[in-house]
XYZ file of C-alpha atoms in Angstrom:
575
model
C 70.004 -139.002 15.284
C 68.231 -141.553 17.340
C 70.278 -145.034 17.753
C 68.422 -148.336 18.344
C 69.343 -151.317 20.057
C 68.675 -154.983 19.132
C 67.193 -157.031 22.188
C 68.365 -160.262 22.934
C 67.763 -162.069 25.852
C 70.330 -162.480 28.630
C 72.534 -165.356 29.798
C 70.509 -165.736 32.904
C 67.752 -167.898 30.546
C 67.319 -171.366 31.093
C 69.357 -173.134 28.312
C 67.069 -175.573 27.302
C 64.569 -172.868 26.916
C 66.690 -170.507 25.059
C 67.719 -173.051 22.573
C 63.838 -173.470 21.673
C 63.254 -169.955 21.789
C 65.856 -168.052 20.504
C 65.115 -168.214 16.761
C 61.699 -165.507 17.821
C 63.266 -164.043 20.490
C 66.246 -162.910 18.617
C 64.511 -161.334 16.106
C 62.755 -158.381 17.267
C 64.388 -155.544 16.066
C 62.262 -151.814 16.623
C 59.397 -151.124 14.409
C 60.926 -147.647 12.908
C 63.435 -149.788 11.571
C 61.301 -152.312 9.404
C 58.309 -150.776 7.599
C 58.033 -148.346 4.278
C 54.896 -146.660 4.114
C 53.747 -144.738 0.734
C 52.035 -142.492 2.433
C 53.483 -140.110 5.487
C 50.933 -138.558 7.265
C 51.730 -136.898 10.693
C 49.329 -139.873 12.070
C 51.954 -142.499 10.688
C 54.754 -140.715 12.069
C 53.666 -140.372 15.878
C 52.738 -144.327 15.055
C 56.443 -144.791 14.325
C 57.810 -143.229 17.429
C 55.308 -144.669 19.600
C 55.631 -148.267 18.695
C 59.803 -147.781 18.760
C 59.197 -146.367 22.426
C 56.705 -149.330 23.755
C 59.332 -152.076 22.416
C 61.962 -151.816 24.881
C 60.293 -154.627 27.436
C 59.487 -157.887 26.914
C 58.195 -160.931 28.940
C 60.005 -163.868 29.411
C 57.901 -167.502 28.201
C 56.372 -167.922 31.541
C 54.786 -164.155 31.810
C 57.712 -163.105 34.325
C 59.813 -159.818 33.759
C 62.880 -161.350 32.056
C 66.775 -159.445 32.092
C 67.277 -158.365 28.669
C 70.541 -157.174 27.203
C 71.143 -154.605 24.918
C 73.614 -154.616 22.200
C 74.492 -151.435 19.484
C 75.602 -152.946 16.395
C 75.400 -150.353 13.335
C 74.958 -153.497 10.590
C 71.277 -154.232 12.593
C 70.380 -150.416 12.532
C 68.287 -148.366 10.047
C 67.534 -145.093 10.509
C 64.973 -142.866 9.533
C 66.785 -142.479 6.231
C 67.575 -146.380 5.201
C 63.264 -146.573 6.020
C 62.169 -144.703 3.838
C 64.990 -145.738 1.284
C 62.879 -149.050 1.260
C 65.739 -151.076 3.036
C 63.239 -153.339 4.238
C 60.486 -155.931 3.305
C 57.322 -157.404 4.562
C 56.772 -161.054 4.287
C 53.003 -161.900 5.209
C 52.265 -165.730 5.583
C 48.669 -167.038 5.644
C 48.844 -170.657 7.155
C 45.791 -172.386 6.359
C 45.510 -170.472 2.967
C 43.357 -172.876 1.277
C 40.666 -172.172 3.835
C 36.948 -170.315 3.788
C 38.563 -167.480 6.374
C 41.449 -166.796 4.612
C 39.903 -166.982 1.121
C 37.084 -165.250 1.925
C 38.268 -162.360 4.592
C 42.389 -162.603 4.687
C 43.319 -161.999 1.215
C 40.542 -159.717 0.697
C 41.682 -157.747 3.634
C 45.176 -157.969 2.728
C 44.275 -156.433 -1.164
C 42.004 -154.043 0.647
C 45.218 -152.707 2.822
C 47.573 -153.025 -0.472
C 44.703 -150.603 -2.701
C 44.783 -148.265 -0.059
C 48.271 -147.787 0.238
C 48.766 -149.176 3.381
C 51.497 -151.686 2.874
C 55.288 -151.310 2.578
C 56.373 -150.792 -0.410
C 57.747 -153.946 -0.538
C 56.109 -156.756 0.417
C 55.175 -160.697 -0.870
C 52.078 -162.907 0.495
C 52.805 -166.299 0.940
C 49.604 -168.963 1.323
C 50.976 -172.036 3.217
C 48.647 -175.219 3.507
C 48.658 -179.118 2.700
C 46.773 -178.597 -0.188
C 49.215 -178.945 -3.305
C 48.607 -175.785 -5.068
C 50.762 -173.785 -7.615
C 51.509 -169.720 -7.361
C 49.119 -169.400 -10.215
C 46.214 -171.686 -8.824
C 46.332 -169.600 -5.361
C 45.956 -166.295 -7.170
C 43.039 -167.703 -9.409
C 41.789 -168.937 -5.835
C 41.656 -165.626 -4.113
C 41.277 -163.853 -7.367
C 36.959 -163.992 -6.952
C 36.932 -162.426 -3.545
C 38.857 -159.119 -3.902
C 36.543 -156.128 -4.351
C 38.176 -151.917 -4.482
C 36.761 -149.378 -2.868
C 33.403 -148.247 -4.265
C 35.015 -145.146 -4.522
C 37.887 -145.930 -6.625
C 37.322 -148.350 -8.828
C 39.007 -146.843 -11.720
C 42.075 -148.742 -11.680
C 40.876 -151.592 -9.662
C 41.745 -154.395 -12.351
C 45.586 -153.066 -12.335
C 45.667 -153.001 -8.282
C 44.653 -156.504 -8.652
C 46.771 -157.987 -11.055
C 49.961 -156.036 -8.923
C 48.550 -157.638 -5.173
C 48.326 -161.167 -6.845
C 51.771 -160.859 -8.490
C 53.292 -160.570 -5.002
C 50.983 -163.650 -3.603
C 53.264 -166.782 -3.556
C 52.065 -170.412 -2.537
C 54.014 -173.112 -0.968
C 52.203 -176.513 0.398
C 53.601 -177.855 3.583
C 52.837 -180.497 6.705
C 51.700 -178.310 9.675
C 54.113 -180.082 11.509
C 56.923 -180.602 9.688
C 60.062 -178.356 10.425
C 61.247 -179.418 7.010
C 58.431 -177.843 5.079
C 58.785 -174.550 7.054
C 62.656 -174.318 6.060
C 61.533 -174.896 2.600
C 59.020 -172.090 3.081
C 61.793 -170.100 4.689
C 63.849 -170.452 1.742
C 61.231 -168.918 -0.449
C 61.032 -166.253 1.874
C 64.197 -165.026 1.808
C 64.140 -165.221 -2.187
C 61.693 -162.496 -1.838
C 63.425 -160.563 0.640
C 66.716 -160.224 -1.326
C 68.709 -159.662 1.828
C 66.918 -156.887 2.859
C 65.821 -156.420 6.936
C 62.958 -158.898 6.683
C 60.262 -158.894 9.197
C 57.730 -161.583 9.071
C 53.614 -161.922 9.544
C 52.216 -165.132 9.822
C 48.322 -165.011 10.470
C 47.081 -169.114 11.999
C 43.901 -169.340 9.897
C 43.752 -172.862 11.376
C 41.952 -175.417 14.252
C 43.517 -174.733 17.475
C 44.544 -177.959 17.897
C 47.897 -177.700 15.421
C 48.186 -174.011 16.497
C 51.154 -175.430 18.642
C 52.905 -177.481 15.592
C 52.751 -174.437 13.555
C 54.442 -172.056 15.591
C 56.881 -174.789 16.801
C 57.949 -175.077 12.943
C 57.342 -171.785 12.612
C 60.187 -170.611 15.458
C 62.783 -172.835 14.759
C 62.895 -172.715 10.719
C 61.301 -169.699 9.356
C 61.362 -166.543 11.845
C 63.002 -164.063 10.595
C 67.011 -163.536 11.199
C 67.319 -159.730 11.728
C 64.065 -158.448 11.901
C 60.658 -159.576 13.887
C 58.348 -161.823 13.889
C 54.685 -161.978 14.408
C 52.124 -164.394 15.105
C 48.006 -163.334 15.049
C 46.357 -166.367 16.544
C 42.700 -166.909 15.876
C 40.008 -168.138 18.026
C 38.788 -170.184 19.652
C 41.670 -169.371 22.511
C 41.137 -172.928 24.183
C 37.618 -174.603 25.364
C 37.944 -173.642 29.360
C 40.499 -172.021 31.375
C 42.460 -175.038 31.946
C 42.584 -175.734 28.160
C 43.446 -171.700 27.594
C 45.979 -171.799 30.102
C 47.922 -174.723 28.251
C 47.869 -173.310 24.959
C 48.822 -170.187 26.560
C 51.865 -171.907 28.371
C 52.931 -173.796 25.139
C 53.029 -170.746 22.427
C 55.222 -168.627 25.295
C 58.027 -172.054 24.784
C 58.644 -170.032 21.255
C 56.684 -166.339 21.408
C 57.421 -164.017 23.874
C 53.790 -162.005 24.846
C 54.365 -159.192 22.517
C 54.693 -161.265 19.651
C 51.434 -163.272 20.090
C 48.160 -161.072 18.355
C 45.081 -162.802 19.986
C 42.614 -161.328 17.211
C 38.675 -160.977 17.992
C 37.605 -159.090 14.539
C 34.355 -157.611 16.457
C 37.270 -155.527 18.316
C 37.911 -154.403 15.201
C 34.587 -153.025 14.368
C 34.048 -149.690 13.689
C 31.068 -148.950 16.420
C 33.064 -151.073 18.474
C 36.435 -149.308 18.134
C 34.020 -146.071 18.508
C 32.706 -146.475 22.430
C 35.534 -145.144 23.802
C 35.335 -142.011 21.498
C 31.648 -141.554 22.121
C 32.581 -141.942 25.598
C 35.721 -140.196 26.541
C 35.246 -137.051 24.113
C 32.025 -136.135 24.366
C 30.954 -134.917 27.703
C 27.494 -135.495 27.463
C 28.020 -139.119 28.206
C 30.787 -139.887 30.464
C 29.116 -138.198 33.926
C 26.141 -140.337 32.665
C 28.151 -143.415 32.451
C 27.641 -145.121 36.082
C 25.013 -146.950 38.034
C 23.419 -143.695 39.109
C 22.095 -142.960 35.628
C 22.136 -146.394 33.969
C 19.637 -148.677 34.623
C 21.070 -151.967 32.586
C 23.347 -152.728 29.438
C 22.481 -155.185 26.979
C 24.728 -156.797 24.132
C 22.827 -158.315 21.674
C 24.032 -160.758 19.349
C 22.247 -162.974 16.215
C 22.381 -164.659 12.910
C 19.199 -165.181 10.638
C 20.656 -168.633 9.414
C 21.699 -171.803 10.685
C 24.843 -173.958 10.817
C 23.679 -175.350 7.269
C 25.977 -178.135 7.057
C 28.887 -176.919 9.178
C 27.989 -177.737 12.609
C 31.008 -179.714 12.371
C 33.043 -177.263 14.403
C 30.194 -175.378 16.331
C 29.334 -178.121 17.863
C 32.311 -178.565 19.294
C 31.976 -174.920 20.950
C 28.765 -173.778 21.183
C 27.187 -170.383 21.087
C 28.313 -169.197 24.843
C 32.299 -169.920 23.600
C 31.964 -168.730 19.929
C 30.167 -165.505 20.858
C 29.510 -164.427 24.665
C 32.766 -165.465 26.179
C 34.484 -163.858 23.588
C 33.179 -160.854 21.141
C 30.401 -159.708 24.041
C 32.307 -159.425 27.069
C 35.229 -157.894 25.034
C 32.562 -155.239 24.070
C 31.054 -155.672 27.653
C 35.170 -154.398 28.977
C 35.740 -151.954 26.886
C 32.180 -150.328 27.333
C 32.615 -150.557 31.026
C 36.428 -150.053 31.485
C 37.826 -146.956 33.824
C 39.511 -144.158 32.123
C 43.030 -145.209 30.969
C 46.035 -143.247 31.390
C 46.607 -142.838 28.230
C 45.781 -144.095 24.701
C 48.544 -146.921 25.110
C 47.377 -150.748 24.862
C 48.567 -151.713 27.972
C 47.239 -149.077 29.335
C 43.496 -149.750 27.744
C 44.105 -153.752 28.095
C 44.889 -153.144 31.873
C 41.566 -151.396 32.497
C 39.559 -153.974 30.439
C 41.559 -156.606 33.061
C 40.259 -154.815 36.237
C 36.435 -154.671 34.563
C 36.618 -158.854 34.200
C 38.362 -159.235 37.589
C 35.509 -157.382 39.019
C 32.838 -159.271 37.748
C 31.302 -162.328 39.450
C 31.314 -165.949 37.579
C 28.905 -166.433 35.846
C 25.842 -168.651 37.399
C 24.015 -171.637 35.848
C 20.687 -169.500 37.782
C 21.365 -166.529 35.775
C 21.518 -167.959 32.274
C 19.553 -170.018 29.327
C 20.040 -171.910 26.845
C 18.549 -172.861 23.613
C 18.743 -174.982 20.421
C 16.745 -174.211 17.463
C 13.935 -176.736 15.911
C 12.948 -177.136 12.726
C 9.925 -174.922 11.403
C 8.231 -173.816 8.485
C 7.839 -170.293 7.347
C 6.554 -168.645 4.077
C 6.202 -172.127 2.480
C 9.816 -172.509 3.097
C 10.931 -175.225 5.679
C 13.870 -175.021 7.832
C 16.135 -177.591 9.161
C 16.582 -177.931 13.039
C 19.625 -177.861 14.738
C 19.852 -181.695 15.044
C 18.796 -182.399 11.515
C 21.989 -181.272 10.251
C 23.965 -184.235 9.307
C 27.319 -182.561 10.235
C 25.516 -182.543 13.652
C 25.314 -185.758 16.638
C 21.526 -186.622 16.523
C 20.905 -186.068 20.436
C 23.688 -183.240 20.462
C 22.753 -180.970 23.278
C 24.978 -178.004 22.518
C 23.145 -174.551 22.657
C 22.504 -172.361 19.684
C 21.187 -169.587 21.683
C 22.085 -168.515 25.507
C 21.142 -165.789 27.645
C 23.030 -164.541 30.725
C 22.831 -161.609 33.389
C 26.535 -160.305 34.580
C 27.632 -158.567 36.928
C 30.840 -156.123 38.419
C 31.179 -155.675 41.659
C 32.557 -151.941 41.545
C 31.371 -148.740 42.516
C 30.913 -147.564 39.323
C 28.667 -150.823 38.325
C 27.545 -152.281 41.288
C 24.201 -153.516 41.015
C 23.771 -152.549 37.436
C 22.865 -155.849 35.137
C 24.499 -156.176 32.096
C 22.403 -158.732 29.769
C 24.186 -160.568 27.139
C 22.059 -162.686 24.320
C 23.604 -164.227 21.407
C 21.529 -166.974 18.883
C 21.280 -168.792 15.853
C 18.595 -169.291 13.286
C 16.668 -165.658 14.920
C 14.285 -164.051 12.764
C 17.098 -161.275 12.374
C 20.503 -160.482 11.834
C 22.377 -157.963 14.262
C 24.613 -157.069 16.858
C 24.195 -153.745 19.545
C 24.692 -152.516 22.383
C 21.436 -150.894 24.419
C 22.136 -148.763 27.126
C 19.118 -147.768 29.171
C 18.725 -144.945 31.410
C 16.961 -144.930 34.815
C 13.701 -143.076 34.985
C 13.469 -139.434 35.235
C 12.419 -138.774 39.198
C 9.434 -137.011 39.672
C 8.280 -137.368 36.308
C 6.479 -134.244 35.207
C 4.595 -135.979 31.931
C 4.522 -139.345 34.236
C 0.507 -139.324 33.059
C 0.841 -139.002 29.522
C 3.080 -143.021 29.340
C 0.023 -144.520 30.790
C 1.117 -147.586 32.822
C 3.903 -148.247 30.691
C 6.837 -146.788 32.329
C 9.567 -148.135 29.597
C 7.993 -145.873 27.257
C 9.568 -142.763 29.435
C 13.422 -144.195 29.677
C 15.822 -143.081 27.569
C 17.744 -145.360 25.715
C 21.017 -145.199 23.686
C 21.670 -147.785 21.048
C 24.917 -148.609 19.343
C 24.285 -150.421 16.399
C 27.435 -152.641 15.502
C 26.002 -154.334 12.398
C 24.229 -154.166 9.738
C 23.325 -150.382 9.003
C 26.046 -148.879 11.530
C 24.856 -146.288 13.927
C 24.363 -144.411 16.711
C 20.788 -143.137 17.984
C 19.617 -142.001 20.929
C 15.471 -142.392 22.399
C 14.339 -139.418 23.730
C 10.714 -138.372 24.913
C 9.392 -135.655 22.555
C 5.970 -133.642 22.396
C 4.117 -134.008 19.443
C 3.441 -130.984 17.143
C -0.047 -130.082 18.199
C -2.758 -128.575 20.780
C -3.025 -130.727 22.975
C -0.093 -132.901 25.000
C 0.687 -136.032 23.425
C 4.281 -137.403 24.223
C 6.006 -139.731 21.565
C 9.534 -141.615 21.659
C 11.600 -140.115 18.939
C 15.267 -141.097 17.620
C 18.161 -138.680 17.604
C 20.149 -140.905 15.076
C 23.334 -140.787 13.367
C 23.182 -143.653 10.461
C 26.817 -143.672 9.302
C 26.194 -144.808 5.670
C 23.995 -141.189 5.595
C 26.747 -139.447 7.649
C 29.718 -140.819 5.696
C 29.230 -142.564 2.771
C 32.636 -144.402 2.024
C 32.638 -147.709 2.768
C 33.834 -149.049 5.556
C 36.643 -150.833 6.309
C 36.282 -154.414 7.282
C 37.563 -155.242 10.670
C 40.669 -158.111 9.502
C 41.736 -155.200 7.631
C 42.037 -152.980 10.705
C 43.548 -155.818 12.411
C 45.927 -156.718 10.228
C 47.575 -153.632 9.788
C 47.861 -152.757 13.671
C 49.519 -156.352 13.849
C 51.836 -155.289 10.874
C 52.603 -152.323 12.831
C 53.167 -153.666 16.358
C 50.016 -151.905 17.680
C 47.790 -154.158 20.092
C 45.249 -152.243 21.788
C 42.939 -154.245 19.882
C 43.811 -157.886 20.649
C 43.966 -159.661 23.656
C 46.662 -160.018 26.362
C 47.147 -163.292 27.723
C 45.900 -162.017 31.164
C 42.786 -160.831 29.703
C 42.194 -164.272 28.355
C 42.663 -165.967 31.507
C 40.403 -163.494 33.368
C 37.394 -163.862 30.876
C 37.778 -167.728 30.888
C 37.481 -167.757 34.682
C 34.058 -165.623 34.535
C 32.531 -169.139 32.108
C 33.914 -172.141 33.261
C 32.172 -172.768 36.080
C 28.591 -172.504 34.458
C 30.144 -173.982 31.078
C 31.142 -177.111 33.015
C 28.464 -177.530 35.073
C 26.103 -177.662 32.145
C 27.858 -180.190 30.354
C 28.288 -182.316 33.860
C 24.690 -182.008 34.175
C 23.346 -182.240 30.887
C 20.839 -179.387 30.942
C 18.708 -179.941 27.776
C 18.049 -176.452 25.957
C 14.991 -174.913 25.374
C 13.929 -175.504 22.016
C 13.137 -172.538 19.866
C 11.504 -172.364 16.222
C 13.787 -171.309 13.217
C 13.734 -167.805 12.752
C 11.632 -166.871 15.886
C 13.276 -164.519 18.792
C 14.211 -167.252 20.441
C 13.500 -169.472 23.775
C 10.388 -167.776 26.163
C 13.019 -168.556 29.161
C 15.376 -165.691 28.054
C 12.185 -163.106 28.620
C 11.882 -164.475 32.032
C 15.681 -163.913 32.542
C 15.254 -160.415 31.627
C 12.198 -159.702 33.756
C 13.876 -161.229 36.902
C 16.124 -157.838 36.820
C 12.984 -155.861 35.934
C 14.623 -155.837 32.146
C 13.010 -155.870 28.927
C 15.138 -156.764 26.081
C 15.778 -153.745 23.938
C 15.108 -155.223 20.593
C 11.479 -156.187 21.232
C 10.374 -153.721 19.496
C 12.720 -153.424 16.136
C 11.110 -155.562 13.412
């Protein structure tokens, strides 16, 4: 039988820093010692073992390789045997509970994970905010947004009334160590002395993200099993501001206890490239500049802010979308092979695709800001007309930009990025097109318009997930008449369960230790440095957006974008 080892760090550690630190640090026990799952599929197993095998290194606060001792100490141990034995809980703590993300995807996640059977057996879900709530107020709360399965709803009511018997409410300061012990206390009711291990998901503004997991460190980590904090974005306003709150969480989390979560990561199309890619063979000797003429990402919402501009304006649709969920997309469609199916193996790759790309340009990019307009007797509000929004407020609602990566797989190869507000659809994809065919045989029958011939493979993210691919195709008949025509896979056709949300996904590779799917700290810093140039010189020069009409396609300057790299957007012709 396999023995573990408890890691601790060594006496070498600073002793100011230790003393701040050690509560988290202390407490990360292996993963095959924590976590009962109901159900124990061969998948689950290999999970197990892998996770126990990646946890043996750690990085110290400041990123470094730190000297870590190891200690064997039976009482800390569970085997295989004590696991499955339920020896061990799962505390999950939503901070920020009383807010729109955690009512509206967190808990609704969480439920989704409990009605599929993919929680330890025992586990409790505690909401933690300043709102003074009781246990039964919270559960009425959250109560409205859990939904089963379409395909088993037969016992959805009792699933429901056992995940809200296990969701527990305490009401808290973010700040205040006090309230945290309190919390802690609760906690451990729940645990019973059991080997506890501890979630806590920051459904809060980044600016008390710090306060939190201060509080969080010193009064409520867990004592002999680990802890884990999923952070969500935004991950800082620039580099500079990304590096500090980078440098500030590592004074109490070591790296591998820090889940940076982007939910388009944990999309199912999205999830899916590297599967379309690296299995099939069809596409991966395609994959290069010598076949691919440009990739475009493609990002918008049908609606406005509508009263919460609050926060976006703040941000901005180049931090909340294309810095972010594109050019993670834009990485992992673009990455090199990775050794193996590890994280660090895939994060590293998606590393050396940003580090190859040049920074962004203000030349190679526009903005816009939607204006009011009126459409089927129906008028819409303009950007600025929202009272949550400055009158003369010159953040953009819409940006285009051209990238980039200088390697010999990509070089010269645009990849187009669009993201907006207030377009007259909603959608995200992914449009690879192919260079022409050389030598065209049926070159006659397209006319003048040469797009017409290129392939093109689309990767619908959302709505309607799919995959199709534009081929040229003869048209039954006598005579020779070419038409476009869609290999397509639609996936509610192919497979009609639902599908899962991405915060589920998430959450349950955070809850077991599994982070190919959120960001390393290094990743961050490398897709900050590709914006912050252009971000800051447009708010040092005050470009004014162009102004585009609610529910239009958006500014004329992005078409003009597109043309200077002898691109036509993809979606032009969708409806």
């Amino acid at each position: 039988m396999a023995t573990h080892s408890m890691i601790i760090p060594s006496s070498s550690s600073s002793s100011a820093l230790t003393a701040a630190t050690s509560p988290l640090r202390e407490t990360l026990p292996l993963f095959t010692r924590s976590l009962t799952f109901p159900r124990k599929s061969l998948f689950s197993q290999v999970r197990l073992r892998f996770f126990a095998d990646k946890h043996s290194q750690l990085d110290s606060s400041n990123g470094c390789a730190t000297n870590f001792a190891t200690l064997q100490n039976s009482e800390d141990h569970l085997n295989e045997e004590h696991v499955t034995k339920g020896e061990s809980t799962l505390s999950i703590t939503v901070v920020g509970a009383s807010g729109d993300l955690a009512k509206k995807k967190i808990f609704p996640a969480l439920f989704a994970l409990f009605y599929e059977g993919c929680l330890p057996q025992d586990f409790s879900v505690f909401g933690y905010a300043r709102t003074k709530l009781t246990h039964e107020e919270l559960r009425v709360m959250i109560s409205g947004t859990l939904t089963c399965r379409i395909d088993q709803r037969e016992n959805c009511g009792d699933k429901m009334d056992q995940f809200l018997k296990r969701c527990f409410y305490h009401s808290g300061q973010y700040n205040s160590e006090e309230d945290f012990a309190q919390l802690n206390t609760k906690l451990k009711e729940k645990e019973a002395g059991k080997l506890a291990n501890r979630l806590f998901y920051l459904s809060i503004p980044p600016n008390i993200f710090v306060d939190v997991v201060r509080c969080a460190s010193l009064k409520a980590s867990s004592a002999n099993g680990w802890t884990r904090v999923i952070v969500e974005k935004p991950f800082g306003r620039d580099s500079e501001s990304s590096g500090e709150l980078t440098r500030c969480l590592k004074q109490y989390l070591t790296e591998e206890q820090i889940f940076r979560i982007d939910h388009y990561l944990g999309k199912e199309l999205v999830e899916n490239l590297s599967v379309l890619r690296f299995s099939n063979l069809v596409f991966e000797p395609l994959w290069s500049r010598n076949y691919i003429r440009n990739v475009q990402l493609i990002f918008s919402e049908d609606f406005g802010t509508e009263g919460r501009g609050g926060y976006f304006d703040q941000y901005g649709i180049i931090r909340d979308i294309m810095q972010n969920h594109l050019l993670q997309i834009l990485a992992l469609f673009a990455m090199e092979t990775p050794v193996s199916l590890d994280a660090e193996d895939i994060r590293s790759e998606k590393v050396k695709v940003l580090r190859s790309m040049k920074p962004l340009r203000l030349e190679d990019m526009v903005i816009g800001q939607y204006k009011g307009h009126s459409k089927g007797g129906k008028a819409y509000q303009g950007y600025t007309d929202d009272p949550t929004v400055p009158n003369h407020s010159l953040t953009p609602t819409f940006a285009a930009a051209a990238m980039f990566i200088n390697n010999a797989r990509w070089d010269g190869v645009p990849f187009l990025m669009k993201a907006g507000k207030a377009l007259h659809t909603r959608g995200a994809e992914i449009r690879v097109q192919f260079r022409h065919v050389p030598g065209n045989l049926y070159k006659k029958s397209f006319a003048t318009d040469l797009d017409n011939e290129t392939n093109e493979l689309v990767i619908r993210v959302q709505p309607d997930e799919g995959i199709y691919l534009r081929i040229n195709n003869k048209v039954p008949g006598l005579g020779m008449r070419l038409d476009r025509s869609d290999l397509n896979l639609l996936y509610r056709a192919r497979y009609p369960r639902e599908i899962p949300d991405a915060y589920e996904r998430l959450l349950l590779d955070a809850i077991e230790g599994e982070r190919r799917l959120f960001i390393r700290s290094d990743e961050l810093d490398a897709a900050w440095d590709l914006f912050t140039p252009a971000l800051k010189e447009l708010e040092e020069k005050k470009i004014v957006p162009e102004l585009y009409p609610y529910g239009s396609r958006g500014p004329v300057g992005a078409h003009y974008l597109a043309s200077k790299y002898n691109v036509r957007w993809g979606d032009l012709g969708d409806a």
